[in-house]
mmCIF file of C-alpha atoms in Angstrom:
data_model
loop_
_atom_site.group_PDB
_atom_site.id
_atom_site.type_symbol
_atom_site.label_atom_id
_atom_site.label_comp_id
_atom_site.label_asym_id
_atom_site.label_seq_id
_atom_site.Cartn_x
_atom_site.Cartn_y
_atom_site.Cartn_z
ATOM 1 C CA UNK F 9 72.090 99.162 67.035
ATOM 2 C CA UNK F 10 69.115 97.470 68.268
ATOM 3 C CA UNK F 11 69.331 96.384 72.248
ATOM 4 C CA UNK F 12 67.049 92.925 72.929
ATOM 5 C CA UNK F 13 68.243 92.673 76.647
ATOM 6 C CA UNK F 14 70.605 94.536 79.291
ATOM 7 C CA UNK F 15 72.550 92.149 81.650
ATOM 8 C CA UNK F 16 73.989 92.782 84.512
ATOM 9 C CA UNK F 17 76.242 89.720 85.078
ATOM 10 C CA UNK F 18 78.408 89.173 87.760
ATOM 11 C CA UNK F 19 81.033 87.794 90.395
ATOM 12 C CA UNK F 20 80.439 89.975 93.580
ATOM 13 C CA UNK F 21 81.284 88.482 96.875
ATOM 14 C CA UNK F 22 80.754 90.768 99.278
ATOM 15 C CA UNK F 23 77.510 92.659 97.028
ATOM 16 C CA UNK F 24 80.133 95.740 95.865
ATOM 17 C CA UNK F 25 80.634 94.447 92.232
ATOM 18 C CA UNK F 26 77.091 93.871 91.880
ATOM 19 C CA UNK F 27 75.892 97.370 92.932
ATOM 20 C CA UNK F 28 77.841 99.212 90.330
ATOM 21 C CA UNK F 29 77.323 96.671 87.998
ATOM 22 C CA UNK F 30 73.222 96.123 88.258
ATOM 23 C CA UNK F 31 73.226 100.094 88.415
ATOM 24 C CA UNK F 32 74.558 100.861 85.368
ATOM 25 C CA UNK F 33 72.620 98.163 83.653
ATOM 26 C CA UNK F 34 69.532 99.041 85.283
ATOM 27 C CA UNK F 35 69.620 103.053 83.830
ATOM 28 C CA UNK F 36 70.749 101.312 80.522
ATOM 29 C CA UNK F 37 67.310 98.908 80.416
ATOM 30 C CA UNK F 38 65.595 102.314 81.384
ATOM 31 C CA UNK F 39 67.207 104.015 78.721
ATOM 32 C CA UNK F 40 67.227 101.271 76.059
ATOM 33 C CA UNK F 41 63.387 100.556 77.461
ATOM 34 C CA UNK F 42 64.384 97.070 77.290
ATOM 35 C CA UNK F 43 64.337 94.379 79.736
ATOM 36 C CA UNK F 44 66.978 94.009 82.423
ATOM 37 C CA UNK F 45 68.110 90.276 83.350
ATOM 38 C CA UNK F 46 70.561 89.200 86.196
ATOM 39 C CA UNK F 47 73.216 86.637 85.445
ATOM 40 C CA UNK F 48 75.014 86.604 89.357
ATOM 41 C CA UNK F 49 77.693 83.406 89.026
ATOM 42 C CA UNK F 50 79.616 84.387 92.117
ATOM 43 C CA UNK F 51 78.424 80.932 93.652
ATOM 44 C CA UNK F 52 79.899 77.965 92.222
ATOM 45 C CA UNK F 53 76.049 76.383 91.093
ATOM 46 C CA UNK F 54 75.738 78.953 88.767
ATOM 47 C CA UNK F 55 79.550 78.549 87.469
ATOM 48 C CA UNK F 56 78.628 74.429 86.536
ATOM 49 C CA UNK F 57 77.272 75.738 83.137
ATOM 50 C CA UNK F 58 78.711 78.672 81.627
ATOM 51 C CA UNK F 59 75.860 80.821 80.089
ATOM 52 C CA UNK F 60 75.601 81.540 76.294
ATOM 53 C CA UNK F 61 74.436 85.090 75.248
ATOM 54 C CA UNK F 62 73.319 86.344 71.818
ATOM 55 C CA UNK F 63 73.203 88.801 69.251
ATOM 56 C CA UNK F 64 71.038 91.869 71.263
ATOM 57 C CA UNK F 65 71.879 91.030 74.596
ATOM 58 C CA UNK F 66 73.863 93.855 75.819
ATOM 59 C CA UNK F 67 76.054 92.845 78.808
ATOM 60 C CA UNK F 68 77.488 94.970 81.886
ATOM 61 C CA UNK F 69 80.025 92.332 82.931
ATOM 62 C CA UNK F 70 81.634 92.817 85.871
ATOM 63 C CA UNK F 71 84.420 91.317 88.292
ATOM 64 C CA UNK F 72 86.453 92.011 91.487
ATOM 65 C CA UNK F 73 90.013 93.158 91.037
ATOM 66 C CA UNK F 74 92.357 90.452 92.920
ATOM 67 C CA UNK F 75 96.027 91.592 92.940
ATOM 68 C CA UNK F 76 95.603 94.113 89.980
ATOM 69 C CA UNK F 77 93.981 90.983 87.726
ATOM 70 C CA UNK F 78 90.673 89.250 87.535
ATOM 71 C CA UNK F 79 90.651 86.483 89.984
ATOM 72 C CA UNK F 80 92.862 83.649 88.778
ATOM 73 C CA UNK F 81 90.574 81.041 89.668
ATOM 74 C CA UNK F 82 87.953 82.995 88.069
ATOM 75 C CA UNK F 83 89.705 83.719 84.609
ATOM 76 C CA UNK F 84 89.001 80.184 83.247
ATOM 77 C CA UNK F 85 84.846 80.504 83.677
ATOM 78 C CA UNK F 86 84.743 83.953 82.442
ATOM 79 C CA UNK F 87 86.549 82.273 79.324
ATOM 80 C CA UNK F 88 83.934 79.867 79.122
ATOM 81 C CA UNK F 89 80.986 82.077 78.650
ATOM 82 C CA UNK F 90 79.625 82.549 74.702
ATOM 83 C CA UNK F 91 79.081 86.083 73.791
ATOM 84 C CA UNK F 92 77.742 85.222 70.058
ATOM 85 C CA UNK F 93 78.144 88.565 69.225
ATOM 86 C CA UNK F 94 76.279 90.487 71.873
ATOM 87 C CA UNK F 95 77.762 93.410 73.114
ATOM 88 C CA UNK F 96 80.008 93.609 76.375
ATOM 89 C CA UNK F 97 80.399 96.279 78.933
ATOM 90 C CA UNK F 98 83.244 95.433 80.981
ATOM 91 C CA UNK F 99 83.520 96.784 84.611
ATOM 92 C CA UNK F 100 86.476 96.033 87.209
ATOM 93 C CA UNK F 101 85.719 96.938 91.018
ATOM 94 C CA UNK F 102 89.498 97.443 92.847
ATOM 95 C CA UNK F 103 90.140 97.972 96.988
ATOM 96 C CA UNK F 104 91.160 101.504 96.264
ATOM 97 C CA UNK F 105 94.831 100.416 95.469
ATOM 98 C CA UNK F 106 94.729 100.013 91.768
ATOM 99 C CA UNK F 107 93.096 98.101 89.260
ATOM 100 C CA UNK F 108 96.264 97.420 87.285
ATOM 101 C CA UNK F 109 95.692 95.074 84.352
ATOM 102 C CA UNK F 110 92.607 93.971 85.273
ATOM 103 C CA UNK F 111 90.282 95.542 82.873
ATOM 104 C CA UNK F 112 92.579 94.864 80.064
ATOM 105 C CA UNK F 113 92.625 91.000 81.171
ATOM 106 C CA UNK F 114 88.899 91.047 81.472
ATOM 107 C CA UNK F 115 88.257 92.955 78.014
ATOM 108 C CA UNK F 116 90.197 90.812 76.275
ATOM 109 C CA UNK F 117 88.936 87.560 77.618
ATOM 110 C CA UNK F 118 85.644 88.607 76.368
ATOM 111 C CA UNK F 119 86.381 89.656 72.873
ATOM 112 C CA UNK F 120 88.057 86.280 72.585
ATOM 113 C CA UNK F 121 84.813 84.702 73.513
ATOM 114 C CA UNK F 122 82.739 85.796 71.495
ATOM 115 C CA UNK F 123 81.959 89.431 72.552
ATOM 116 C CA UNK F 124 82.004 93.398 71.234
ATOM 117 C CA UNK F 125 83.354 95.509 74.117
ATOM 118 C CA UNK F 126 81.711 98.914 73.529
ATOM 119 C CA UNK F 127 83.183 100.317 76.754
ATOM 120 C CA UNK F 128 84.707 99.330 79.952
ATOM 121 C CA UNK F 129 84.851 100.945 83.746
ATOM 122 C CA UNK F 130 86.698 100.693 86.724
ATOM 123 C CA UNK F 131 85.274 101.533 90.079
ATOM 124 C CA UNK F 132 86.819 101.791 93.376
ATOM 125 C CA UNK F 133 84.504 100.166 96.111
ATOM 126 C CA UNK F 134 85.236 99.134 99.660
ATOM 127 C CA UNK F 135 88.280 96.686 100.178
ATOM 128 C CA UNK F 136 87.428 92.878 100.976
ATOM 129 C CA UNK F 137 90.048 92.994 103.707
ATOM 130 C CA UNK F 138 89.291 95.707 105.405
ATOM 131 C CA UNK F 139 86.531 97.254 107.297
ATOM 132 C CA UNK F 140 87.860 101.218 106.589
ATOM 133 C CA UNK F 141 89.376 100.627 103.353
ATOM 134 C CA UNK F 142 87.268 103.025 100.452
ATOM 135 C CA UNK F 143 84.494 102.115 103.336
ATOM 136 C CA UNK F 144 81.037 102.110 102.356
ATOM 137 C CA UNK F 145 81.647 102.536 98.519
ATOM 138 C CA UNK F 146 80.025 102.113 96.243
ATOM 139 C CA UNK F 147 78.400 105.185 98.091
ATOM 140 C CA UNK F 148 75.743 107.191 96.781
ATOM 141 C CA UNK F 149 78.114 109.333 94.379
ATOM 142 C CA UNK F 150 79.872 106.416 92.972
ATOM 143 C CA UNK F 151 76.297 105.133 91.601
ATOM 144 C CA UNK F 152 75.224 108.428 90.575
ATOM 145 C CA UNK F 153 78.261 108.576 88.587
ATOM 146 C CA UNK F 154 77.323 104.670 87.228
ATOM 147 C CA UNK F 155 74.333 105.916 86.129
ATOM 148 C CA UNK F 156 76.374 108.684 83.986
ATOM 149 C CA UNK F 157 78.702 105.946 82.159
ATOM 150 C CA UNK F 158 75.507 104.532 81.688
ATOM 151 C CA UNK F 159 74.220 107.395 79.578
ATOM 152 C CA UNK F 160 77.296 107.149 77.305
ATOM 153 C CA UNK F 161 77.428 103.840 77.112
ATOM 154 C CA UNK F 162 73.545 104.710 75.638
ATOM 155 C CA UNK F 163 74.472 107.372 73.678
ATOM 156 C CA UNK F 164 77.711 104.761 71.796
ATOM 157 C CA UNK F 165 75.495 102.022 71.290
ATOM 158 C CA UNK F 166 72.424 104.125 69.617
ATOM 159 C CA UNK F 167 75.098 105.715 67.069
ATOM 160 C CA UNK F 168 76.169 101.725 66.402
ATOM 161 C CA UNK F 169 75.211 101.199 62.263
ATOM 162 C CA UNK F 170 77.369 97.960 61.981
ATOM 163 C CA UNK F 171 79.895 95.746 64.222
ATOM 164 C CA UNK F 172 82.169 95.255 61.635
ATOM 165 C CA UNK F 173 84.163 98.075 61.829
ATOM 166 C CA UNK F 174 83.441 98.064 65.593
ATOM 167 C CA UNK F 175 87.343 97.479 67.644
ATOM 168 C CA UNK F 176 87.695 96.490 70.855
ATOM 169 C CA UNK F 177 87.388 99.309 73.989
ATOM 170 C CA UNK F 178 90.564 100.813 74.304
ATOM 171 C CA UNK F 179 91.284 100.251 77.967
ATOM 172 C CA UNK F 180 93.860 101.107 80.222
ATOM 173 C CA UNK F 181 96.848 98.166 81.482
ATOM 174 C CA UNK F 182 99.630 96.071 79.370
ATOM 175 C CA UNK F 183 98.655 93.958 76.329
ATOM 176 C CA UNK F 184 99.001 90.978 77.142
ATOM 177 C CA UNK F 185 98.658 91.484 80.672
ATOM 178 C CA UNK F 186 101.264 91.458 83.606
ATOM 179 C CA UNK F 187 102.256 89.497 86.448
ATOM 180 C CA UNK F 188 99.769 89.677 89.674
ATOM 181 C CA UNK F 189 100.402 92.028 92.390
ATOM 182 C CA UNK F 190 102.874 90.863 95.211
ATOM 183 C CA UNK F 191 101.364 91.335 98.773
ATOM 184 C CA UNK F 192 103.500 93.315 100.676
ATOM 185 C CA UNK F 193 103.793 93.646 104.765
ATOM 186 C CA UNK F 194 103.755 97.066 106.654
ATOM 187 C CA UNK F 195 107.313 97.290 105.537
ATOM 188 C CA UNK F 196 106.602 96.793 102.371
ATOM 189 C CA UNK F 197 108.581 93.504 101.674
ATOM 190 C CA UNK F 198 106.819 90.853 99.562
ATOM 191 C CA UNK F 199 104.945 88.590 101.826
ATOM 192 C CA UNK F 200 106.046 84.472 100.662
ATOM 193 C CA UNK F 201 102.992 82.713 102.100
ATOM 194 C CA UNK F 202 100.025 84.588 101.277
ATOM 195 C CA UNK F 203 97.985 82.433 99.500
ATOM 196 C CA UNK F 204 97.999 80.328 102.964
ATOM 197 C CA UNK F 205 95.769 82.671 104.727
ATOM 198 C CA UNK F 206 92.031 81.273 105.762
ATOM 199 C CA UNK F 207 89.946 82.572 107.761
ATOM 200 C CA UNK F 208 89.643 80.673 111.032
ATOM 201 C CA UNK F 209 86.619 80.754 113.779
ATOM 202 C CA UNK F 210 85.491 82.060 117.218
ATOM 203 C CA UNK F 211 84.186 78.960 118.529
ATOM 204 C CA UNK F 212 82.533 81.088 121.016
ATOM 205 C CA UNK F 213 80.649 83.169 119.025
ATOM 206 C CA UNK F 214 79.610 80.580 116.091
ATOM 207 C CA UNK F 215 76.220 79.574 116.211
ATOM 208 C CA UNK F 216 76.983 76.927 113.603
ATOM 209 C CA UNK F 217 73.927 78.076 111.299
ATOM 210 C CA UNK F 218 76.377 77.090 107.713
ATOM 211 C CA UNK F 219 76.025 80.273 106.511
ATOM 212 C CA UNK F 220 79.302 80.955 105.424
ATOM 213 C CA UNK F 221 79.857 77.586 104.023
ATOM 214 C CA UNK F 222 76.710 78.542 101.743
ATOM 215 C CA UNK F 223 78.132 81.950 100.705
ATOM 216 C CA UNK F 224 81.507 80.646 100.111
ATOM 217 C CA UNK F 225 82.276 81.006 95.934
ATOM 218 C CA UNK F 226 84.841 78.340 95.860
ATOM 219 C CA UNK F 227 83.148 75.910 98.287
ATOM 220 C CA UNK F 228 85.869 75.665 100.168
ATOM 221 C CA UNK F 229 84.012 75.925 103.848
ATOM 222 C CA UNK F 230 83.195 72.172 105.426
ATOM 223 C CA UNK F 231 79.536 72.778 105.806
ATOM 224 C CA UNK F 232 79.400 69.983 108.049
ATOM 225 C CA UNK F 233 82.241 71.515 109.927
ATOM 226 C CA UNK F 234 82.196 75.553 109.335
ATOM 227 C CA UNK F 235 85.118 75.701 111.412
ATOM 228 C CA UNK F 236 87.236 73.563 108.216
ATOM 229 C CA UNK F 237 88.355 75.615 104.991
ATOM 230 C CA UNK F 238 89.025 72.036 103.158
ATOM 231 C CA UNK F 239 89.183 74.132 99.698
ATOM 232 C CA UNK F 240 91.197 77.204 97.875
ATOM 233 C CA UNK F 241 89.854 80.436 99.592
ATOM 234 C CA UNK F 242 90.374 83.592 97.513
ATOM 235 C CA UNK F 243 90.015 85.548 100.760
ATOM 236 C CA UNK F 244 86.940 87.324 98.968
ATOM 237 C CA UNK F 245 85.949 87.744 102.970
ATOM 238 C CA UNK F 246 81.920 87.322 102.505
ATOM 239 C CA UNK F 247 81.813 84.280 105.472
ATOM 240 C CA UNK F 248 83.468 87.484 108.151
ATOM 241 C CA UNK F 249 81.772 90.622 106.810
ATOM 242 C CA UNK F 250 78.515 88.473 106.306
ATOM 243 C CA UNK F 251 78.734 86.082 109.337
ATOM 244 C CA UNK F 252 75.651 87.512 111.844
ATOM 245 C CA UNK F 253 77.593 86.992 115.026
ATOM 246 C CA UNK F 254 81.150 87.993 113.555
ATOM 247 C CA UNK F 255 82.551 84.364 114.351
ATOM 248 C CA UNK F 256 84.999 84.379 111.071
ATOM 249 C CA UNK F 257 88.244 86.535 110.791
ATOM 250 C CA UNK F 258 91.727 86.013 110.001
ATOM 251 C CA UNK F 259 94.840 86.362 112.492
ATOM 252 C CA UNK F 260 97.205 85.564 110.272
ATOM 253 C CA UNK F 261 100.127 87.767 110.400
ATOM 254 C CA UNK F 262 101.307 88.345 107.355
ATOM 255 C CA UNK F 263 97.746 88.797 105.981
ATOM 256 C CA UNK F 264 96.856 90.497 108.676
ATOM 257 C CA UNK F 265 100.442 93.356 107.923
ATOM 258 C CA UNK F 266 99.250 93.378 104.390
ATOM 259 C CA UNK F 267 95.659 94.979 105.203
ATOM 260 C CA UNK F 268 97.892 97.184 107.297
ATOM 261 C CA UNK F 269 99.892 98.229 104.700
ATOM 262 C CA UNK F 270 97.155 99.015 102.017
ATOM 263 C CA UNK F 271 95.049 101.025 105.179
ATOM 264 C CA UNK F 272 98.127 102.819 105.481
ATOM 265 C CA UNK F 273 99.705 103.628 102.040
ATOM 266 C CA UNK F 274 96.054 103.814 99.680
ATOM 267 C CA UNK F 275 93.738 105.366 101.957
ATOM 268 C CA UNK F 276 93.162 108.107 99.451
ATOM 269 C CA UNK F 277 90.223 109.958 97.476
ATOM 270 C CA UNK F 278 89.662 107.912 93.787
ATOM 271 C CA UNK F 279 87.668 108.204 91.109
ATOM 272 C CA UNK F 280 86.201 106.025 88.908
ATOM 273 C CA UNK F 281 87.871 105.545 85.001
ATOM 274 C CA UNK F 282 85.430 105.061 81.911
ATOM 275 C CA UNK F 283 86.363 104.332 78.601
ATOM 276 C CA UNK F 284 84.471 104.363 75.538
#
């Protein structure tokens, strides 16, 4: 099968999606000697007009794992986006928990736009909540073992004669997909008012320099007010692990028992899943 174009395309908050995801398409443009493009729509700009790919594009497509599924405010733009036939790699990045359905949800949302998943991944990379959480991954090994999958993924699409007999990446997760995961506290009882979480601000320490209103994916910091989460936050956590004078956090309690929990129950080797 003949590759035009690799793409690594991507919703990475915090930079961890992206760095498996423009690794493994980077050692697939080397491999395919084709040229590598970047499609990053983690900021809402770039989500106005969903992109439309094409026959020879191959794509390394790759999201966050929120709650064992692809973000939910997410789900509706990756929907959006035209595959036109090109071929689809895609890769879920989890907080070391579990990915659940997610790669499931996000292969099938691309086959029914328009797409031929040729293989999918799931890598575990550092939590957004927490600062020790799979910490520092994707580390050096995790991208070393990108660049294998990679090689495979290579290897499947050079032996490609035809798409017509070509089925959909048999992933792991439930078909059709399952509930999201229920926070739970310290005590592992399901937390009610999760979703009510935002991060709030040290007026001390803010220098008021917008930053995090700019980062924000859902636009939902007042950037004539940083102090003001006036939209839906996904608690993806880029304005307090990217704010330079660590004025954002959250000290909400139940949140705040959930990251507890997870640094307490899934602090634990993991590997990362191909399938192909």
């Amino acid at each position: 099968m003949t590759t035009k174009t690799v793409w690594a395309a991507y919703f990475s908050a915090t930079n961890t999606t992206k760095k498996v995801v423009t690794q493994i398409a980077r050692r697939l443009s080397q491999q395919t000697a084709c040229p590598m493009e970047i499609y990053d729509f983690t900021h809402p700009q770039a989500r106005k007009t969903p992109k439309a790919f094409a026959p020879g594009d191959l794509v390394v497509f790759g999201t966050p794992v929120y709650a064992g599924r692809v973000p939910n405010l997410l789900i509706r733009f990756v929907a959006a986006v035209q595959g036109n036939g090109a071929l689809a790699v895609p890769v879920v990045c989890y907080g070391n928990r579990n990915y659940d359905d997610a790669l499931m949800e996000l292969r099938n949302t691309l086959e029914a736009g328009g797409f031929h998943t040729v293989a999918g991944g799931a890598f575990s990379c550092q939590h957004a909540f927490s600062l020790t959480q799979a910490a520092g991954r994707p580390d050096r090994s995790d991208l070393t073992i990108a660049s294998g999958f990679a090689d495979q993924i290579f290897r499947k699409v050079e032996a490609l004669t035809s798409l017509e007999s070509l089925s959909p990446v048999a992933v792991k997760g439930n078909d059709p997909v399952g509930p999201y995961y229920t926070p739970r506290d310290r005590h592992g009882e399901p937390i009610k008012d999760f979703l009510k979480a935002k991060p709030v601000t040290d007026s001390d320490k803010c220098v008021k320099c917008g930053l995090c209103a700019r980062l924000c994916p859902m636009a939902a910091i007042d950037p004539n007010d940083v102090s003001s989460v006036v939209g839906k936050c996904i608690k993806c956590c880029a304005c307090v692990k990217k704010c330079p004078t660590g004025a954002k956090y959250f000290d909400d309690a139940a949140f705040l028992s959930h990251v507890a929990m997870l640094e307490q129950n899934f602090t634990r080797p993991t590997q990362a899943e191909f399938f192909l």
